Short mmCIF file of C-alpha atoms (C1' of nucleotides) in Angstrom, two decimals:
data_model
loop_
_atom_site.label_atom_id
_atom_site.label_comp_id
_atom_site.label_asym_id
_atom_site.label_seq_id
_atom_site.Cartn_x
_atom_site.Cartn_y
_atom_site.Cartn_z
CA UNK A 1 -0.12 -0.04 0.16
CA UNK A 2 1.42 3.18 -1.24
CA UNK A 3 1.17 7.07 -0.63
CA UNK A 4 -1.44 6.88 2.28
CA UNK A 5 -3.71 9.72 2.59
CA UNK A 6 -6.71 10.63 4.72
CA UNK A 7 -9.95 9.71 2.72
CA UNK A 8 -12.31 11.15 4.83
CA UNK A 9 -10.20 14.54 4.89
CA UNK A 10 -10.10 14.35 1.19
CA UNK A 11 -13.69 13.30 0.85
CA UNK A 12 -14.55 16.39 2.95
CA UNK A 13 -12.37 18.72 0.99
CA UNK A 14 -14.66 17.76 -1.89
CA UNK A 15 -18.19 17.98 -0.07
CA UNK A 16 -17.23 21.12 1.11
CA UNK A 17 -16.81 22.43 -2.54
CA UNK A 18 -20.14 21.06 -3.44
CA UNK A 19 -22.01 22.97 -0.58
CA UNK A 20 -20.53 25.97 -1.93
CA UNK A 21 -21.86 25.67 -5.25
CA UNK A 22 -25.36 24.18 -4.14
CA UNK A 23 -25.53 27.60 -2.03
CA UNK A 24 -24.61 29.89 -4.68
CA UNK A 25 -26.15 28.18 -8.24
CA UNK A 26 -27.99 25.28 -6.64
CA UNK A 27 -27.97 21.72 -7.73
CA UNK A 28 -27.74 22.71 -11.37
CA UNK A 29 -24.42 24.09 -10.92
CA UNK A 30 -23.13 20.94 -9.45
CA UNK A 31 -21.33 19.50 -12.26
CA UNK A 32 -17.91 17.49 -11.40
CA UNK A 33 -15.81 20.05 -13.63
CA UNK A 34 -17.58 22.99 -11.35
CA UNK A 35 -16.77 21.01 -7.99
CA UNK A 36 -13.21 20.29 -9.10
CA UNK A 37 -12.73 24.09 -9.96
CA UNK A 38 -14.30 25.10 -6.57
CA UNK A 39 -11.98 22.73 -4.48
CA UNK A 40 -8.72 23.40 -6.79
CA UNK A 41 -8.19 19.87 -7.63
CA UNK A 42 -8.73 17.54 -11.00
CA UNK A 43 -11.73 15.89 -11.98
CA UNK A 44 -10.05 12.56 -11.74
CA UNK A 45 -9.76 13.19 -8.17
CA UNK A 46 -13.30 13.87 -7.58
CA UNK A 47 -13.86 10.76 -9.56
CA UNK A 48 -11.07 8.71 -7.68
CA UNK A 49 -13.58 9.36 -4.41
CA UNK A 50 -16.64 9.23 -5.66
CA UNK A 51 -17.95 6.78 -8.55
CA UNK A 52 -20.76 8.79 -9.69
CA UNK A 53 -22.16 12.53 -9.23
CA UNK A 54 -25.08 11.01 -7.54
CA UNK A 55 -23.12 9.31 -5.09
CA UNK A 56 -21.23 12.59 -4.41
CA UNK A 57 -24.26 14.61 -3.67
CA UNK A 58 -25.77 12.11 -1.40
CA UNK A 59 -22.48 12.13 0.50
CA UNK A 60 -22.51 15.70 0.73
CA UNK A 61 -26.08 15.36 2.73
CA UNK A 62 -24.82 12.78 4.75
CA UNK A 63 -21.88 14.53 5.82
CA UNK A 64 -23.69 17.50 6.35
CA UNK A 65 -26.13 16.10 8.87
CA UNK A 66 -23.23 14.41 10.53
CA UNK A 67 -21.21 17.40 11.15
CA UNK A 68 -24.41 19.35 12.05
CA UNK A 69 -25.13 16.93 14.53
CA UNK A 70 -21.99 16.59 16.29
CA UNK A 71 -21.24 20.27 16.40
CA UNK A 72 -24.20 20.59 17.98
CA UNK A 73 -23.62 18.15 20.54
CA UNK A 74 -20.34 19.54 21.11
CA UNK A 75 -21.76 23.09 21.63
CA UNK A 76 -24.36 22.40 23.90
CA UNK A 77 -23.64 19.29 25.61
CA UNK A 78 -22.88 21.34 29.26
CA UNK A 79 -25.91 23.41 28.80
CA UNK A 80 -29.32 22.89 30.76
CA UNK A 81 -32.24 21.62 28.98
CA UNK A 82 -33.87 24.52 27.95
CA UNK A 83 -30.83 26.19 26.74
CA UNK A 84 -30.00 23.32 24.51
CA UNK A 85 -33.78 23.37 23.23
CA UNK A 86 -33.29 27.00 22.45
CA UNK A 87 -30.10 26.35 20.74
CA UNK A 88 -32.07 23.47 18.45
CA UNK A 89 -34.77 25.99 17.74
CA UNK A 90 -32.30 28.63 16.80
CA UNK A 91 -29.98 26.26 14.96
CA UNK A 92 -32.31 26.71 11.49
CA UNK A 93 -31.88 30.59 11.44
CA UNK A 94 -28.69 31.71 9.69
CA UNK A 95 -27.18 34.92 11.63
CA UNK A 96 -23.59 34.69 9.82
CA UNK A 97 -22.75 34.31 6.39
CA UNK A 98 -21.14 31.12 6.94
CA UNK A 99 -23.92 29.91 8.76
CA UNK A 100 -26.12 30.94 6.39
CA UNK A 101 -24.27 28.53 3.57
CA UNK A 102 -25.21 25.83 5.92
CA UNK A 103 -28.71 26.55 5.99
CA UNK A 104 -29.27 27.20 2.61
CA UNK A 105 -27.80 24.13 1.74
CA UNK A 106 -30.09 22.32 4.01
CA UNK A 107 -33.14 23.92 2.45
CA UNK A 108 -31.67 22.75 -1.03
CA UNK A 109 -31.54 19.33 0.04
CA UNK A 110 -34.80 19.20 1.60
CA UNK A 111 -36.07 20.38 -1.83
CA UNK A 112 -34.09 17.65 -3.48
CA UNK A 113 -35.88 14.78 -1.67
CA UNK A 114 -38.81 15.04 -4.15
CA UNK A 115 -36.25 13.45 -7.12
CA UNK A 116 -33.95 11.29 -4.63
CA UNK A 117 -35.31 8.58 -2.57
CA UNK A 118 -31.73 8.29 -0.39
CA UNK A 119 -31.86 11.82 0.27
CA UNK A 120 -35.49 11.79 1.05
CA UNK A 121 -34.62 9.10 3.52
CA UNK A 122 -31.85 10.74 5.06
CA UNK A 123 -34.02 14.23 5.23
CA UNK A 124 -37.20 12.52 7.16
CA UNK A 125 -34.56 10.73 9.68
CA UNK A 126 -33.11 14.30 10.52
CA UNK A 127 -36.87 15.60 10.92
CA UNK A 128 -38.03 12.83 13.25
CA UNK A 129 -34.64 12.59 15.17
CA UNK A 130 -34.89 16.46 15.73
CA UNK A 131 -38.43 16.31 17.06
CA UNK A 132 -37.28 13.58 19.50
CA UNK A 133 -34.25 15.49 20.36
CA UNK A 134 -36.12 18.56 21.32
CA UNK A 135 -39.11 16.65 23.17
CA UNK A 136 -36.52 14.91 25.14
CA UNK A 137 -35.24 18.67 26.31
CA UNK A 138 -38.63 19.93 27.41
CA UNK A 139 -38.91 16.56 28.97
CA UNK A 140 -35.72 17.09 31.00
CA UNK A 141 -36.71 20.70 31.90
CA UNK A 142 -40.16 19.50 33.04
CA UNK A 143 -38.20 17.05 35.36
CA UNK A 144 -35.80 19.31 36.97
CA UNK A 145 -38.51 22.28 37.16
CA UNK A 146 -37.46 24.83 34.76
CA UNK A 147 -40.80 23.97 32.72
CA UNK A 148 -44.02 23.51 34.19
CA UNK A 149 -45.92 20.33 33.04
CA UNK A 150 -48.34 21.02 29.85
CA UNK A 151 -49.07 19.72 26.52
CA UNK A 152 -47.52 16.57 24.68
CA UNK A 153 -43.57 17.36 24.26
CA UNK A 154 -43.66 16.08 20.78
CA UNK A 155 -46.25 18.12 19.80
CA UNK A 156 -44.54 21.48 20.94
CA UNK A 157 -41.14 20.52 19.68
CA UNK A 158 -42.59 19.83 16.31
CA UNK A 159 -44.23 23.25 16.32
CA UNK A 160 -41.13 24.90 17.74
CA UNK A 161 -39.03 23.47 14.95
CA UNK A 162 -41.41 24.13 11.99
CA UNK A 163 -41.91 27.72 12.90
CA UNK A 164 -38.14 27.80 12.89
CA UNK A 165 -37.55 26.53 9.68
CA UNK A 166 -40.59 28.68 8.54
CA UNK A 167 -38.58 31.85 9.78
CA UNK A 168 -35.44 30.40 8.52
CA UNK A 169 -36.83 29.94 4.88
CA UNK A 170 -37.83 33.74 5.15
CA UNK A 171 -34.62 34.89 6.46
CA UNK A 172 -32.80 33.03 3.57
CA UNK A 173 -35.06 34.55 1.02
CA UNK A 174 -34.37 37.88 2.33
CA UNK A 175 -38.09 38.78 3.61
CA UNK A 176 -37.23 38.72 7.27
CA UNK A 177 -34.32 39.78 9.45
CA UNK A 178 -32.65 36.76 11.57
CA UNK A 179 -32.44 38.90 14.88
CA UNK A 180 -36.15 39.29 14.37
CA UNK A 181 -36.81 35.71 13.85
CA UNK A 182 -34.59 34.53 16.76
CA UNK A 183 -36.57 37.00 19.21
CA UNK A 184 -39.86 35.91 17.91
CA UNK A 185 -38.65 32.22 18.63
CA UNK A 186 -37.41 33.28 21.87
CA UNK A 187 -40.79 34.30 22.72
CA UNK A 188 -41.95 31.10 21.66
CA UNK A 189 -39.84 29.36 23.99
CA UNK A 190 -40.54 31.36 26.86
CA UNK A 191 -44.06 30.80 26.48
CA UNK A 192 -43.39 27.24 27.47
CA UNK A 193 -43.26 28.47 30.86
CA UNK A 194 -46.98 29.19 30.61
CA UNK B 1 -52.18 39.67 -38.64
CA UNK B 2 -53.05 35.69 -39.11
CA UNK B 3 -53.90 32.83 -37.13
CA UNK B 4 -54.86 34.29 -33.90
CA UNK B 5 -54.20 32.12 -30.81
CA UNK B 6 -54.66 32.86 -27.31
CA UNK B 7 -51.20 33.74 -26.05
CA UNK B 8 -52.08 33.70 -22.28
CA UNK B 9 -53.43 30.09 -22.95
CA UNK B 10 -50.28 28.54 -24.78
CA UNK B 11 -47.98 29.90 -22.20
CA UNK B 12 -49.81 28.54 -19.62
CA UNK B 13 -49.88 24.81 -21.09
CA UNK B 14 -46.19 25.23 -21.34
CA UNK B 15 -45.70 26.29 -18.11
CA UNK B 16 -48.20 23.50 -16.58
CA UNK B 17 -45.84 21.48 -18.12
CA UNK B 18 -42.52 23.31 -16.04
CA UNK B 19 -44.44 22.70 -12.78
CA UNK B 20 -45.15 19.17 -13.61
CA UNK B 21 -40.81 18.34 -14.23
CA UNK B 22 -40.14 20.31 -11.31
CA UNK B 23 -42.27 18.54 -9.12
CA UNK B 24 -41.03 15.25 -10.29
CA UNK B 25 -37.30 16.21 -11.07
CA UNK B 26 -36.33 19.43 -9.79
CA UNK B 27 -35.14 22.22 -11.76
CA UNK B 28 -32.31 20.13 -12.85
CA UNK B 29 -34.91 18.30 -14.96
CA UNK B 30 -36.25 21.49 -16.74
CA UNK B 31 -34.79 21.41 -20.26
CA UNK B 32 -36.65 22.46 -23.02
CA UNK B 33 -36.87 19.20 -24.69
CA UNK B 34 -38.26 17.61 -21.55
CA UNK B 35 -40.52 20.52 -21.13
CA UNK B 36 -41.88 20.05 -24.97
CA UNK B 37 -42.60 16.69 -24.54
CA UNK B 38 -44.43 16.98 -21.12
CA UNK B 39 -46.94 19.57 -22.77
CA UNK B 40 -46.88 17.27 -25.74
CA UNK B 41 -45.77 19.96 -28.33
CA UNK B 42 -42.55 20.77 -30.05
CA UNK B 43 -39.41 22.53 -28.71
CA UNK B 44 -39.87 25.17 -31.59
CA UNK B 45 -43.34 25.89 -30.06
CA UNK B 46 -41.62 26.52 -26.66
CA UNK B 47 -38.96 28.76 -27.91
CA UNK B 48 -41.89 30.59 -29.85
CA UNK B 49 -43.33 31.86 -26.44
CA UNK B 50 -40.22 32.11 -24.41
CA UNK B 51 -36.99 33.58 -25.45
CA UNK B 52 -34.92 31.58 -22.98
CA UNK B 53 -34.80 28.95 -20.30
CA UNK B 54 -34.14 31.37 -17.61
CA UNK B 55 -37.44 33.21 -18.85
CA UNK B 56 -39.50 30.20 -18.86
CA UNK B 57 -38.63 29.47 -14.98
CA UNK B 58 -39.28 33.04 -14.18
CA UNK B 59 -42.84 33.07 -15.92
CA UNK B 60 -43.54 29.72 -14.09
CA UNK B 61 -42.90 31.48 -11.11
CA UNK B 62 -44.84 34.73 -11.88
CA UNK B 63 -47.82 32.57 -13.00
CA UNK B 64 -47.94 30.11 -10.22
CA UNK B 65 -48.01 32.95 -7.70
CA UNK B 66 -50.74 34.95 -9.59
CA UNK B 67 -53.09 31.71 -9.97
CA UNK B 68 -52.66 30.93 -6.24
CA UNK B 69 -53.48 34.71 -5.48
CA UNK B 70 -56.40 34.70 -7.68
CA UNK B 71 -57.77 31.15 -6.34
CA UNK B 72 -57.46 32.11 -2.72
CA UNK B 73 -59.59 35.20 -3.22
CA UNK B 74 -62.00 33.48 -5.14
CA UNK B 75 -62.33 30.59 -2.80
CA UNK B 76 -62.55 32.58 0.22
CA UNK B 77 -64.11 36.17 -0.72
CA UNK B 78 -67.53 35.48 0.96
CA UNK B 79 -65.86 33.95 4.06
CA UNK B 80 -65.61 35.59 7.64
CA UNK B 81 -62.24 36.95 8.52
CA UNK B 82 -61.25 34.04 10.60
CA UNK B 83 -61.99 31.60 8.40
CA UNK B 84 -60.11 33.21 5.51
CA UNK B 85 -57.02 33.46 8.16
CA UNK B 86 -57.65 29.69 8.44
CA UNK B 87 -57.69 28.93 4.71
CA UNK B 88 -54.28 31.11 4.21
CA UNK B 89 -52.52 29.47 6.89
CA UNK B 90 -53.76 25.87 6.04
CA UNK B 91 -52.56 26.87 2.28
CA UNK B 92 -49.20 25.65 2.56
CA UNK B 93 -50.13 22.27 3.80
CA UNK B 94 -50.67 19.81 0.92
CA UNK B 95 -54.00 17.46 1.12
CA UNK B 96 -54.51 16.12 -2.17
CA UNK B 97 -51.49 15.18 -4.59
CA UNK B 98 -52.61 17.60 -6.82
CA UNK B 99 -52.10 20.25 -4.28
CA UNK B 100 -49.09 18.75 -3.27
CA UNK B 101 -47.68 19.76 -6.73
CA UNK B 102 -48.07 23.36 -6.03
CA UNK B 103 -46.75 23.20 -2.66
CA UNK B 104 -43.70 21.48 -3.89
CA UNK B 105 -43.19 23.66 -7.04
CA UNK B 106 -43.16 26.85 -4.35
CA UNK B 107 -40.80 25.24 -1.94
CA UNK B 108 -38.44 24.54 -5.18
CA UNK B 109 -38.68 28.37 -6.29
CA UNK B 110 -37.81 29.32 -3.02
CA UNK B 111 -34.97 27.50 -2.98
CA UNK B 112 -34.17 28.93 -6.34
CA UNK B 113 -33.99 32.23 -4.97
CA UNK B 114 -30.45 31.69 -4.24
CA UNK B 115 -29.25 32.03 -7.85
CA UNK B 116 -32.06 33.98 -9.49
CA UNK B 117 -32.75 37.37 -8.39
CA UNK B 118 -35.88 37.75 -10.22
CA UNK B 119 -37.29 34.75 -8.71
CA UNK B 120 -35.72 35.98 -5.33
CA UNK B 121 -37.70 39.14 -5.71
CA UNK B 122 -41.18 37.47 -6.41
CA UNK B 123 -40.63 35.22 -3.41
CA UNK B 124 -40.15 38.02 -0.94
CA UNK B 125 -43.29 39.96 -2.22
CA UNK B 126 -45.40 36.98 -1.96
CA UNK B 127 -43.85 36.70 1.81
CA UNK B 128 -44.71 40.09 2.85
CA UNK B 129 -47.97 40.22 0.87
CA UNK B 130 -49.18 37.15 2.68
CA UNK B 131 -48.11 38.44 6.25
CA UNK B 132 -50.07 41.57 5.16
CA UNK B 133 -53.00 39.68 4.30
CA UNK B 134 -53.26 37.50 7.26
CA UNK B 135 -52.55 40.25 9.35
CA UNK B 136 -55.40 42.06 8.06
CA UNK B 137 -57.60 39.00 8.38
CA UNK B 138 -56.64 39.24 12.35
CA UNK B 139 -57.31 42.86 12.33
CA UNK B 140 -60.86 42.45 10.89
CA UNK B 141 -61.71 39.40 13.10
CA UNK B 142 -60.76 41.78 16.20
CA UNK B 143 -62.75 44.68 14.66
CA UNK B 144 -66.17 42.28 14.51
CA UNK B 145 -65.56 40.89 17.85
CA UNK B 146 -64.41 37.44 16.88
CA UNK B 147 -61.26 37.80 18.40
CA UNK B 148 -60.16 39.56 21.31
CA UNK B 149 -57.18 42.00 21.20
CA UNK B 150 -53.65 41.00 21.88
CA UNK B 151 -50.41 40.99 20.41
CA UNK B 152 -49.21 42.63 16.94
CA UNK B 153 -51.17 41.02 14.27
CA UNK B 154 -48.07 41.43 11.93
CA UNK B 155 -46.09 39.26 14.08
CA UNK B 156 -49.02 36.67 14.79
CA UNK B 157 -49.33 36.55 10.82
CA UNK B 158 -46.04 36.00 10.33
CA UNK B 159 -45.46 33.44 13.05
CA UNK B 160 -48.27 31.60 11.69
CA UNK B 161 -47.17 31.32 8.14
CA UNK B 162 -44.03 30.53 9.08
CA UNK B 163 -45.21 27.57 11.64
CA UNK B 164 -47.44 26.53 8.61
CA UNK B 165 -44.76 26.45 5.80
CA UNK B 166 -42.48 24.41 8.39
CA UNK B 167 -45.39 21.87 8.43
CA UNK B 168 -45.38 21.80 4.94
CA UNK B 169 -41.89 21.18 4.30
CA UNK B 170 -42.15 18.27 6.23
CA UNK B 171 -45.42 17.01 4.92
CA UNK B 172 -43.61 17.01 1.50
CA UNK B 173 -40.79 15.10 2.67
CA UNK B 174 -43.13 12.79 4.22
CA UNK B 175 -41.97 12.79 7.70
CA UNK B 176 -45.58 14.56 8.80
CA UNK B 177 -49.19 13.54 8.08
CA UNK B 178 -51.03 16.31 6.34
CA UNK B 179 -53.95 16.13 8.82
CA UNK B 180 -51.69 16.23 11.87
CA UNK B 181 -50.45 19.52 10.35
CA UNK B 182 -53.74 21.09 9.82
CA UNK B 183 -55.08 20.11 13.31
CA UNK B 184 -51.98 21.90 14.70
CA UNK B 185 -52.15 24.89 12.93
CA UNK B 186 -55.95 24.73 13.89
CA UNK B 187 -55.01 24.57 17.74
CA UNK B 188 -52.55 27.68 16.78
CA UNK B 189 -55.51 29.61 15.36
CA UNK B 190 -57.83 28.81 17.95
CA UNK B 191 -55.54 30.03 20.61
CA UNK B 192 -55.76 33.35 19.17
CA UNK B 193 -58.97 33.53 21.19
CA UNK B 194 -56.86 33.69 24.37
"C1'" DA C 1 16.21 -3.49 -5.14
"C1'" DC C 2 12.33 -4.43 -6.92
"C1'" DC C 3 7.54 -3.75 -8.06
"C1'" DA C 4 2.85 -3.95 -7.30
"C1'" DT C 5 -0.63 -0.71 -6.23
"C1'" DG C 6 -2.87 3.36 -4.40
"C1'" DG C 7 -3.47 8.34 -5.94
"C1'" DC C 8 -3.99 10.70 -8.86
"C1'" DA C 9 -4.09 13.78 -13.99
"C1'" DA C 10 -5.52 13.78 -18.44
"C1'" DT C 11 -7.54 12.57 -22.17
"C1'" DA C 12 -11.55 10.56 -25.03
"C1'" DC C 13 -16.02 9.68 -25.80
"C1'" DA C 14 -21.17 9.36 -26.22
"C1'" DC C 15 -24.57 12.14 -25.14
"C1'" DT C 16 -27.33 16.15 -24.09
"C1'" DT C 17 -28.13 21.16 -23.60
"C1'" DG C 18 -29.72 25.90 -25.16
"C1'" DC C 19 -30.41 28.38 -28.76
"C1'" DA C 20 -29.77 29.87 -33.55
"C1'" DC C 21 -31.60 28.94 -38.03
"C1'" DT C 22 -34.01 27.51 -41.23
"C1'" DG C 23 -38.65 26.11 -43.98
"C1'" DT C 24 -43.47 26.36 -44.16
"C1'" DA C 25 -48.59 26.59 -43.99
"C1'" DA C 26 -52.39 29.45 -42.84
"C1'" DA C 27 -54.97 33.18 -42.10
"C1'" DA C 28 -55.37 38.54 -41.70
"C1'" DA C 29 -54.97 42.95 -44.43
"C1'" DC C 30 -55.20 44.80 -49.02
"C1'" DG D 1 -55.82 37.59 -55.43
"C1'" DT D 2 -51.52 39.13 -53.44
"C1'" DT D 3 -48.73 40.11 -49.71
"C1'" DT D 4 -47.30 39.94 -45.10
"C1'" DT D 5 -47.37 38.46 -40.90
"C1'" DT D 6 -47.88 34.92 -37.36
"C1'" DA D 7 -47.21 30.31 -35.69
"C1'" DC D 8 -45.25 27.06 -35.28
"C1'" DA D 9 -41.96 22.28 -36.55
"C1'" DG D 10 -37.59 20.58 -37.63
"C1'" DT D 11 -32.47 20.80 -38.30
"C1'" DG D 12 -27.99 21.70 -36.79
"C1'" DC D 13 -24.49 23.29 -33.75
"C1'" DA D 14 -21.17 24.47 -30.55
"C1'" DA D 15 -20.37 24.40 -25.71
"C1'" DG D 16 -21.08 21.43 -21.59
"C1'" DT D 17 -22.33 16.88 -19.24
"C1'" DG D 18 -21.06 12.40 -16.91
"C1'" DT D 19 -18.03 8.73 -17.04
"C1'" DA D 20 -14.45 5.53 -18.82
"C1'" DT D 21 -9.88 4.76 -19.99
"C1'" DT D 22 -5.22 5.51 -19.76
"C1'" DG D 23 -1.04 6.33 -18.14
"C1'" DC D 24 2.40 8.15 -14.94
"C1'" DC D 25 4.37 8.64 -10.46
"C1'" DA D 26 5.26 8.15 -5.76
"C1'" DT D 27 5.48 5.12 -1.97
"C1'" DG D 28 4.57 1.17 0.74
"C1'" DG D 29 5.73 -3.91 1.48
"C1'" DT D 30 9.00 -7.85 0.36
#
DNA sequence: ACCATGGCAATACACTTGCACTGTAAAAAC
DNA sequence: GTTTTTACAGTGCAAGTGTATTGCCATGGT
């Protein structure tokens, strides 16, 4: 075995280029040549790590979800349940240009679910996982007395996340200010106190 | 001037084909040949009515918004304000396959805002128009006593619509049942009563 | 020292793409 | 009847597409 390189790292470089292109030009712009140019590598290298364009696009979704999951866990593991809930609900709203890239790409992948069953599966899994996680935070907050008892945690979690994503879509489109969205979401979270 | 045909009708036929393709394969699938085949016409005809692919895609957005607006007005003009609000909030959630086509295409256009400023403009205009309309319904319902006074109508309207669109995205992705979404939205609307 | 193999770059290929450019039929205008 | 303009259908083309193939270089194992 010659010349050992970090496969995961190489794939990540390529996938980051995919994200950048999706954010700027959508999936229509994701051609092998465009990806190679964006990453500053050759088309051959892209092909070496991905056997087809479809697989590349799918791995882009997989890695985005995985990084989001890991990043969220790392950022919030030491926070109290209610603050973790807040972070989870805020997450969809892009406050910085770099973060906007992530949320735009995520919205693009959601839209792409219609013609790629593999991506659709990842999207629905992410949806249900997020709801369960948020519901768990509500449960935890109730257990430690931060929140009073009330409606079904899963229903509340779903509503908060849906609202957040609705705001996010408008922030991305430019018809809503990110800070206004966060403030509105905070009001909804505070309302859980009854 | 020879052979008079209804331009608006011809364009609509073409645009309907665009919608069908977007719903099935996304904008990547919208090629002049695919559109012509879907509409059962020749590529030449498509070119006769649209000078470029970009213009065709944009007109698809324009007509979708216009038809949605007119259809909503016609369906709800004789309803009381609160019911008009309910209809507006329910609108994003697809309950039938045909209606799902519309909402999927709308989500696709929202995602496409990132690389087409003309579409981005139409999307933001539609957003603000919907909020204003919903806020107006809340105002009307308060004036006639159906709803008590409360928070800022525009903020409430924005929240309801955002939540609705968040649910809609999940219904489209397949991670939420349409009826559950409608019930949840009704609960939010009923909560306006205080 | 050898060489097999992984890690690419480069090229080739069949195909698709948007669009321009023809040609033509038919009907309104005169 | 002639002319003129609209409404297309068909064809052609240069550019771009995903992918298969080829070749080369560096490096690990022996």
